[in-house]
Short mmCIF file of C-alpha atoms in Angstrom, two decimals:
data_model
loop_
_atom_site.label_atom_id
_atom_site.label_comp_id
_atom_site.label_asym_id
_atom_site.label_seq_id
_atom_site.Cartn_x
_atom_site.Cartn_y
_atom_site.Cartn_z
CA MET A 1 4.75 3.84 1.38
CA ASN A 2 2.89 5.33 4.95
CA ALA A 3 6.03 7.58 6.67
CA GLU A 4 6.01 5.27 10.18
CA GLN A 5 6.92 2.71 7.68
CA THR A 6 10.29 0.90 6.87
CA ASP A 7 11.26 0.70 3.25
CA ASN A 8 11.50 -2.73 3.25
CA LYS A 9 14.86 -2.99 1.09
CA ASP A 10 16.17 -1.96 4.55
CA LEU A 11 14.63 -4.50 6.54
CA SER A 12 17.25 -6.96 6.02
CA LYS A 13 19.46 -5.64 8.27
CA TRP A 14 17.05 -6.78 11.06
CA ILE A 15 15.27 -9.94 9.20
CA PRO A 16 17.24 -12.75 7.49
CA ALA A 17 16.82 -12.80 3.94
CA GLU A 18 14.90 -15.96 3.74
CA ILE A 19 12.36 -14.69 5.35
CA LEU A 20 12.68 -11.42 3.36
CA GLU A 21 12.54 -13.58 0.05
CA LYS A 22 9.96 -15.94 1.08
CA PHE A 23 7.55 -12.99 2.85
CA GLU A 24 6.35 -10.32 2.17
CA VAL A 25 7.14 -7.70 5.24
CA PHE A 26 6.18 -4.42 6.82
CA ASN A 27 7.62 -2.51 9.25
CA TYR A 28 5.68 -0.20 11.30
CA ASN A 29 7.31 1.88 14.68
CA HIS A 30 10.59 0.36 13.92
CA ALA A 31 8.96 -3.07 15.11
CA ALA A 32 12.04 -5.23 12.99
CA GLU A 33 14.94 -3.24 14.86
CA ILE A 34 13.09 -3.35 18.66
CA LEU A 35 13.06 -7.21 18.00
CA SER A 36 15.97 -7.00 16.72
CA GLN A 37 18.10 -5.42 18.75
CA SER A 38 15.96 -6.21 22.66
CA PHE A 39 14.33 -10.01 21.87
CA ALA A 40 16.71 -11.59 19.77
CA ASN A 41 15.51 -14.98 21.04
CA GLU A 42 12.21 -13.93 20.51
CA LEU A 43 12.79 -13.31 17.00
CA ALA A 44 15.25 -16.01 16.04
CA GLU A 45 11.74 -18.28 16.83
CA ILE A 46 9.30 -16.99 14.74
CA VAL A 47 11.75 -16.55 12.18
CA ASP A 48 12.34 -20.49 12.41
CA THR A 49 8.11 -21.07 12.85
CA LEU A 50 8.63 -19.08 9.15
CA ASP A 51 11.64 -20.49 7.96
CA GLY A 52 9.58 -23.61 8.49
CA LEU A 53 6.84 -22.96 7.31
CA THR A 54 5.10 -24.40 4.37
CA ILE A 55 1.80 -24.87 3.29
CA SER A 56 -0.36 -27.44 0.40
CA GLU A 57 -3.25 -27.01 -1.63
CA ASP A 58 -5.05 -29.27 0.36
CA ASP A 59 -4.64 -27.18 3.05
CA ILE A 60 -6.33 -24.28 1.35
CA LEU A 61 -9.01 -26.37 -0.12
CA LYS A 62 -9.71 -27.29 3.23
CA ALA A 63 -12.68 -25.36 5.46
CA GLY A 64 -11.75 -22.09 5.86
CA GLY A 65 -12.68 -20.22 10.20
CA ASN A 66 -11.57 -22.41 13.19
CA GLU A 67 -11.18 -25.42 11.10
CA SER A 68 -8.33 -24.31 8.79
CA PRO A 69 -5.08 -26.30 9.70
CA ILE A 70 -2.61 -23.40 8.51
CA PRO A 71 -2.70 -21.32 12.16
CA PRO A 72 -1.92 -24.86 13.95
CA LYS A 73 1.09 -25.26 12.19
CA PHE A 74 1.76 -22.28 14.44
CA SER A 75 0.48 -23.35 17.57
CA ARG A 76 2.17 -26.36 17.16
CA ILE A 77 5.95 -25.05 17.13
CA LEU A 78 5.00 -21.85 19.17
CA ASP A 79 3.06 -23.50 21.85
CA PRO A 80 6.42 -25.80 23.22
CA LYS A 81 8.16 -22.90 22.81
CA GLY A 82 6.24 -20.98 25.73
CA TRP A 83 4.21 -19.00 23.11
CA LYS A 84 0.91 -19.16 25.15
CA GLU A 85 -2.99 -17.53 23.95
CA ILE A 86 -3.20 -14.69 26.51
CA ARG A 87 -6.12 -12.81 27.75
CA ILE A 88 -6.46 -10.11 29.63
CA SER A 89 -8.48 -7.96 31.80
CA GLY A 90 -8.06 -5.06 34.30
CA ASP A 91 -10.22 -2.79 36.56
CA LEU A 92 -9.13 1.28 36.43
CA LEU A 93 -8.62 2.51 40.28
CA ILE A 94 -8.88 6.03 40.45
CA LYS A 95 -7.88 8.50 43.26
CA PHE A 96 -8.87 11.68 44.44
CA PHE A 97 -6.08 13.76 46.06
CA PRO A 98 -7.90 17.01 47.36
CA ARG A 99 -5.90 20.21 47.68
CA GLN A 100 -4.50 21.62 51.25
CA GLY A 101 -4.80 25.16 52.03
CA ARG A 102 -4.07 27.92 49.60
CA LYS A 103 -0.55 27.19 48.51
CA GLY A 104 -1.49 23.85 46.04
CA VAL A 105 -0.34 21.29 47.91
CA PHE A 106 -2.26 18.71 47.77
CA SER A 107 -3.07 15.87 50.05
CA GLU A 108 -0.92 12.15 49.72
CA THR A 109 -3.71 10.62 50.99
CA PRO A 110 -7.09 10.20 48.44
CA SER A 111 -9.95 11.19 50.13
CA ASP A 112 -11.86 9.13 47.65
CA ARG A 113 -11.42 5.85 45.31
CA LYS A 114 -13.74 4.56 42.74
CA THR A 115 -12.94 1.83 41.11
CA ILE A 116 -14.31 0.94 37.11
CA PRO A 117 -14.48 -2.41 36.96
CA ASN A 118 -13.69 -4.72 33.63
CA TYR A 119 -12.35 -1.61 32.38
CA ILE A 120 -9.90 -3.56 30.18
CA ASP A 121 -11.81 -6.95 29.44
CA GLY A 122 -11.53 -9.56 26.76
CA HIS A 123 -9.03 -8.95 24.99
CA ASN A 124 -6.85 -11.86 23.67
CA ILE A 125 -4.01 -12.52 21.70
CA ASP A 126 -3.16 -16.22 19.94
CA PHE A 127 0.68 -15.57 21.03
CA VAL A 128 2.51 -14.33 23.55
CA LYS A 129 5.71 -14.59 25.19
CA GLY A 130 7.68 -12.18 27.07
CA ARG A 131 6.95 -9.07 25.58
CA ILE A 132 6.10 -9.82 22.43
CA ALA A 133 2.58 -10.81 20.77
CA MET A 134 1.58 -12.54 17.60
CA ASP A 135 -1.41 -12.75 15.44
CA VAL A 136 -2.40 -15.29 13.06
CA GLU A 137 -4.73 -13.99 10.80
CA TRP A 138 -5.76 -16.89 7.67
CA ASN A 139 -9.22 -16.82 6.53
CA SER A 140 -11.43 -14.46 8.96
CA LYS A 141 -13.90 -11.50 8.69
CA ASP A 142 -11.53 -8.29 8.03
CA GLN A 143 -13.29 -6.40 11.12
CA THR A 144 -10.60 -9.09 12.85
CA PHE A 145 -8.05 -6.68 12.48
CA ASP A 146 -9.44 -4.31 14.37
CA ARG A 147 -10.09 -6.53 17.01
CA ASP A 148 -6.35 -7.30 16.67
CA LEU A 149 -4.76 -4.41 16.64
CA PHE A 150 -6.80 -2.96 20.06
CA ALA A 151 -5.51 -6.05 21.68
CA MET A 152 -2.33 -5.21 20.64
CA ARG A 153 -2.73 -1.15 21.16
CA THR A 154 -4.09 -1.85 24.67
CA TYR A 155 -1.33 -3.97 25.67
CA TYR A 156 1.38 -2.00 24.88
CA GLU A 157 -0.37 0.97 26.48
CA CYS A 158 -0.15 -1.12 29.69
CA ASP A 159 3.32 -1.62 29.21
CA ILE A 160 2.45 -5.70 28.73
CA ILE A 161 4.28 -5.90 25.23
CA SER A 162 6.49 -4.23 23.42
CA VAL A 163 5.64 -5.18 20.04
CA GLY A 164 3.30 -6.69 17.70
CA ILE A 165 2.71 -8.75 15.14
CA ILE A 166 0.50 -10.07 12.86
CA VAL A 167 0.95 -13.05 10.30
CA THR A 168 -1.81 -12.88 7.10
CA ARG A 169 -2.82 -13.72 3.51
CA SER A 170 -0.29 -11.31 0.90
CA GLU A 171 -2.09 -10.09 -1.82
CA SER A 172 -0.05 -12.78 -4.30
CA LEU A 173 -1.83 -15.59 -3.00
CA ASN A 174 -5.27 -14.80 -5.18
CA ARG A 175 -3.53 -15.92 -7.95
CA VAL A 176 -3.44 -19.44 -6.53
CA PHE A 177 -6.61 -19.44 -5.44
CA ARG A 178 -8.12 -18.47 -8.53
CA LYS A 179 -6.40 -21.50 -9.91
CA LEU A 180 -7.83 -23.77 -7.78
CA GLY A 181 -11.01 -22.63 -8.09
CA ILE A 182 -12.34 -21.28 -4.85
CA MET A 183 -11.53 -17.43 -5.04
CA PRO A 184 -15.09 -16.81 -3.54
CA LYS A 185 -14.04 -17.88 -0.59
CA TYR A 186 -10.89 -16.00 0.13
CA GLY A 187 -12.90 -13.10 -0.43
CA ALA A 188 -12.12 -8.93 -0.31
CA SER A 189 -13.54 -8.69 2.77
CA THR A 190 -11.29 -11.41 4.64
CA THR A 191 -7.89 -10.63 6.54
CA TRP A 192 -5.22 -10.18 3.72
CA MET A 193 -2.92 -7.25 3.55
CA GLY A 194 -4.27 -5.49 1.52
CA LYS A 195 -7.15 -5.08 4.81
CA LEU A 196 -4.26 -4.53 7.21
CA LEU A 197 -2.13 -1.96 5.90
CA PRO A 198 -5.07 0.59 5.66
CA ARG A 199 -5.35 0.36 8.86
CA LEU A 200 -2.04 0.87 9.63
CA ASP A 201 -1.37 3.35 7.78
CA SER A 202 -4.64 5.29 10.25
CA ARG A 203 -2.76 4.36 13.49
CA ARG A 204 -5.21 1.70 14.69
CA HIS A 205 -2.47 0.61 16.18
CA GLY A 206 -1.51 3.30 18.29
CA GLY A 207 2.24 3.92 19.36
CA CYS A 208 2.20 0.17 19.47
CA PRO A 209 5.14 -0.86 16.75
CA ILE A 210 3.67 -3.74 14.34
CA LEU A 211 5.40 -6.10 12.29
CA ALA A 212 3.26 -7.01 9.08
CA ILE A 213 3.68 -10.72 8.07
CA GLY A 214 2.25 -11.27 4.31
CA ILE A 215 2.36 -15.24 3.45
CA THR A 216 2.97 -15.29 0.01
CA PRO A 217 2.85 -18.63 -2.50
CA ARG A 218 6.90 -19.70 -1.70
CA CYS A 219 5.23 -21.48 1.48
CA ILE A 220 3.20 -23.81 -0.65
CA VAL A 221 4.82 -26.75 -1.66
CA GLU A 222 2.35 -27.33 -5.34
CA ALA A 223 2.45 -24.10 -5.96
CA ASP A 224 4.57 -22.04 -8.82
CA HIS A 225 6.71 -20.38 -6.69
CA GLU A 226 7.42 -17.33 -9.48
CA LYS A 227 6.64 -13.90 -8.11
#
């Protein structure tokens, strides 16, 4: 376990037991504590969404990528509650303040300004409400995690969000994929928890608190629910 990550046995202080039983949850930079104490309403909406999530084997067998029926399950619940996909862009304004005299006093008026256009551009996140951002990555290329974490880090460093949440597949789903004969479709180079955690352990999220949530077989209605 990474030093920044909260031991899962302690997460019951912040995350409801039914969620910890249904999903695997990893807590970085005290994301769960912040959500519980400062963003209880947003956390409750996420918990309701996760608690009601059911995936059928037919859902898994359908096309992946943008045609997968699984990410829209989140949209149908969260969109009416005010969670929206957001893209941010911003220019960087640089001001030059000259020193005046030998006493080291700097002018209060800049002598020059420079703007770097589109210094922040193209960073979008699936669901944003208030100061909470969430991405759902079911079966994309694993490089998508780099985009997501960079976006959340940028949002956090610009003081737009306080916590990021990423929902992806747990490794425990692999036995379901093998049973259905579609394991090649869900290869090692796609988005699953085994590709996300090393990125979090290497701090690609910077200082942004991140809650990583893994979808397990307990979400699949036709599957054997034994872990």
